Amino acid sequence: MPDNGQASDQIKLSCRNLWKVYGKDAASFFTGTDAPGDTAALARRIRETGHIVAACDVSFDVRVGEIFVIMGLSGSGKSTVVRCLSRLVEPTAGEVRLDGRNLLKASPDELIDIRRHKMGMVFQSFGLLPHLTVLDNVAFPLRLQGSSEGERHARARKMIELVGLKEREAAFPHQLSGGQQQRVGIARSLAVDPELWFLDEPFSALDPLIRRQMQDEFLRLQQLLRKSIVFITHDFLEALRIADRMAIMRDGRIVQMGAPADLVLNPADSYVAEFTSEVPRSRVLTSADAIDASLSVAADAPKIDGRVKLEDLLPELAARPAGLRVVDVAGNALGMVTPGSVIAVLADAKSQPNAA
Amino acid sequence: MQSHSQTLPSRRIGGDLVRGLDRQALVWLAITAFLLVSPGFNALLPWLKTYPAELVLPITPALNQFMSWFVDSFGFIFKGIAWLLQWPIAAVQAVLHWLPWPATISIVAMLAYRVSGWRLAAFSVVGMLYMVVVGFWIESMNTLSLVAISVPLSVAIGFLLGVAAYRWRAAERIIVPTLDFLQTVPTFAYLLPVIKLFGFGPVTGLITSLLYAFPAMVRNTQLGLKEVPEEVVESGRMSGATPRQLFWLVQVPAARRQIMLGINQTTMAALSMVIVASIIGGSADIGWAVLSTMRKASFGEAFLAGIVIALIAMIMDRITWAIAARDRAGDPPAQAALTRHRHLLIGLALVALFLLLAQVLPALAEWPRDWRFFPARSIDSAISTFIVAGKSWIELIKKAAFYFAMLPVRLGLEATVKPATWGFAWSTIHTVLYVLVLGGLAVYAARTWSLMAGIGIVIWSAVYFFGITNLPWLGLVALGTALAWKVGGRSLALGTGLGLVYLLVAGIWEYAILSIYLCGIAVLLSFLVGTALGIWAAHSPRVSHILRPINDTLQTMPLFVLLIPIVMIFKVGEFTALLAICLYAIVPAIRYSENALRSLSTEVVEAATCMGCTTRQLLFQVKLPLARPGLMLGLNQTIMYGISMLVITALVGTKELGQQVYVGLGNGDFGVGMVAGLGMAAIAMIADRLTQAWSRRQRAELGLG
Ligand SMILES: Nc1ncnc2c1ncn2[C@@H]1O[C@H](COP(=O)(O)OP(=O)(O)O)[C@@H](O)[C@H]1O
Ligand SMILES: [Mg+2]
């Protein structure tokens, strides 16, 4: 797996067979005795009775230090899933485990405690408190825990500096631009130094240019902080830029899950292919994906990191047509890439979606 | 089925006319025919015109009996409450009387400065100085002390109920309809049970004011909490807030602005009702000062006291409004505690200073009678001069309104048109002409627009010809019910029918018809003129700029202040009532129409402009049709304002339901007043639901959801 090596294999958050049904008798469909039979049939039956199936048998794991992206069109159930993970919304059925502990069994008090120390969340329309200044907004979670004013302001100032808003601490949310408001939202969600970080379409309300800038900023922060992240977006390119692994949702269910490159190379169905067809392959595939297995490793060839995207590999290859030696994070050789192998993988990728 | 017939107007065209008429149209035609024919039989069958007295149910005695039983059984509780409440009132009154007037003024001025700035502070100082100099200080303080107790109580009760309505559906289901009902009950009617239960005196003023004022707080609290964005609440929960923290640290502060607006509205309602309550007398407050002088026809004095009420209202409104508006900007947190409390300290210092000075200078403790500036005489004589000089004009306006609008609508053309009024006597020729012209118009309208337009014209001409009091009650009930059915479907029709039947069986039909007649003319006038002004204002920032403060002022005035200037010129009577209603009811007509036009989608307007619309076409063919739902809401509010003023105009001698309430109040006859008050509420509710349903329908037709 072309992992960037930041995430370990340890599982932080695990979500199993999660259902959320809206409607009068939602619970009646999950009385427990039923064997986990055909989920599609069950979903159809529930929908026929006028209920809304917002999440349908969703399962995935988030590893420690990983950015897990959930991508899907609006209404596909992304927000519902992330709210079930934080129990802002009660799941109708399923299991959510944080560090192996069942979150759905947590009492209200335990839940408050978990939210105070382990979780942070960023919202699409920021969710800032209109009556508090930037400083007080960021310090708000600490205030709820009863930490002293000096203590929490010191911590909040650090967070505000981290997101680059140092001069605006005394401003009120409505005096800030969208991008600045979301920086406040990010700083606030980080104030308690959570291990698990939820972001529900954090950049969707922003202009494209700002969005790009915020994504870079987000990646920089993650380099620094190494949180375990669930990131929601409806923008496929955004997902590709930041995901370690991603899941694509449609009508409440996950239709495909994997590393971005896997999805682009092997879309599971035409729905996923719809998204991937517009994506330039060179921007997704890495040098590791273009290794020509038939060549033996030439020890004297210049090294190239396996995570480098083909887009950035091309100029290097142009200078060294003989090929480059691909290495992993630890420096172990993985194989050779040549102009020929890159062209082959790009051409192959092009024809893939139609074949699928 | 109804809407089905609407979507297929083409069925009528070219087809067999009778076959094309659906059942609904037939019902309308039958009602219209009945309305037209029945007055001819009034002499023969008098019960057609007058609801038979034998069929009146004994609601009034039943209400009276119930009330005496209730007072006998539970009266002690209320007497106890009254006894308890008199102490805080007395305490606040004592403090306000003890404080030298400059000290009180300093406190208010500092508050005004703190929440708004020196302009409001200066306005407050000047306004309150007026109260001192004119010699109404004590009366003003008596009013203030009632308001000062009523407001915190209303705010507390309203807040709690608002939170309950927000939290629990069951609570909402009880609270909201109750508030809707309380809102339609005329102000005077509040006094009836309160007097019975709590007796006379300031406590009655306090309780009625409380009852009248708290609903605004409930509504605003509930609305504010509801409108806190979901994500803000979620962010609070994700920050690890306990339920209590979530409520007090997230939801309430985020809803603060709306809650503060609630306090503003509650304050104004409390003041308004304290003033109205002074008609029961004995409170020595400023409302009584106006009323007692108005009854003696010393309009100069009434006017001077009226200005005091207007000033109190404006100062209270501006200060509470400023508190609500200030909220967002907030104080920079850098401000140190000392500066934050500076105004408080200065205020306290001034109070201390004036307390000391008042020991030396008695004029500061109490403004000497001799120094009183009281130009009531000059005002009276100025008014007389004005009336004498403008007599011909005043008479002209009054007569024109009477002879050409009010009398025909009430009594019909035949009874109105006399050589003394119109200059000729009504004869068969005129009847024939009238029928031909308006009949032709109705047929033309039915052909070009719709059958309903034609029927509308026929009904209006019938009202004008026969007079609304001569139309058969049966026909009018049928008309109202059919209209409700058309606009809002079965349940609205049922409610409307029941409401109208209540007016009949309670034996107040005549009064109700007179209420509808007076209020109807006033509302129609206000709506037409107000909408025209609103349209003008929507197109001209200058007009809008001029109208806004006038509207603001009219809206903040306690209702019967508005009567004073009109009574001064036109004396008591129906015409004065009409003008007073118009003066108040025109405000929402202006506001809503301006707002409706301003909030139209600019894209549609631009698109129409690009298609080459002239300004006129743009207004009549694009903007007005699109603004219809907003205009309808304006009509709804115009009616509501009209009805609330209608009750107050009982003071100038009208003959409608409001007068019955007033009579009940004067005679201590709970039943009579209450029956009339409920009748008024029924009319208000019917009008409200009808216009709301109509507005919703139009929104749906325009696809606005
Ligand atoms: N409180 C609710 N009640 C009923 N249906 C809901 C509720 N919240 C969300 N839904 C429905 O669930 C589906 C998924 O919504 P959501 O999770 O918000 O989608 P996304 O975030 O992907 O746009 C939608 O069809 C939405 O209408
Ligand atoms: Mg969403």
GROMACS .gro file of N, CA, C and O and ligand atoms in nm, chain A residues 75 78-80 83 124 200-201 232, ligand 2:
model
   37
   75GLY      N    1  -2.598   1.493   0.057
   75GLY     CA    2  -2.711   1.406   0.086
   75GLY      C    3  -2.674   1.260   0.091
   75GLY      O    4  -2.759   1.175   0.114
   78LYS      N    5  -2.270   1.165   0.460
   78LYS     CA    6  -2.138   1.186   0.521
   78LYS      C    7  -2.149   1.249   0.659
   78LYS      O    8  -2.091   1.201   0.757
   79SER      N    9  -2.227   1.360   0.666
   79SER     CA   10  -2.240   1.428   0.795
   79SER      C   11  -2.302   1.336   0.898
   79SER      O   12  -2.261   1.335   1.014
   80THR      N   13  -2.397   1.257   0.854
   80THR     CA   14  -2.462   1.165   0.947
   80THR      C   15  -2.359   1.069   1.006
   80THR      O   16  -2.356   1.047   1.126
   83ARG      N   17  -2.132   1.239   1.250
   83ARG     CA   18  -2.203   1.275   1.374
   83ARG      C   19  -2.234   1.151   1.457
   83ARG      O   20  -2.248   1.160   1.578
  124GLN      N   21  -1.876   2.283   0.888
  124GLN     CA   22  -1.879   2.348   0.757
  124GLN      C   23  -1.906   2.498   0.768
  124GLN      O   24  -1.837   2.577   0.706
  200ASP      N   25  -1.597   1.823   0.920
  200ASP     CA   26  -1.710   1.803   0.831
  200ASP      C   27  -1.712   1.912   0.725
  200ASP      O   28  -1.755   2.023   0.751
  201GLU      N   29  -1.666   1.880   0.609
  201GLU     CA   30  -1.656   1.976   0.498
  201GLU      C   31  -1.600   2.110   0.544
  201GLU      O   32  -1.663   2.213   0.523
  232ILE      N   33  -1.440   1.503   0.604
  232ILE     CA   34  -1.552   1.488   0.512
  232ILE      C   35  -1.539   1.591   0.400
  232ILE      O   36  -1.504   1.706   0.426
 1063MG      MG   37  -2.304   1.742   0.521
   0.00000   0.00000   0.00000
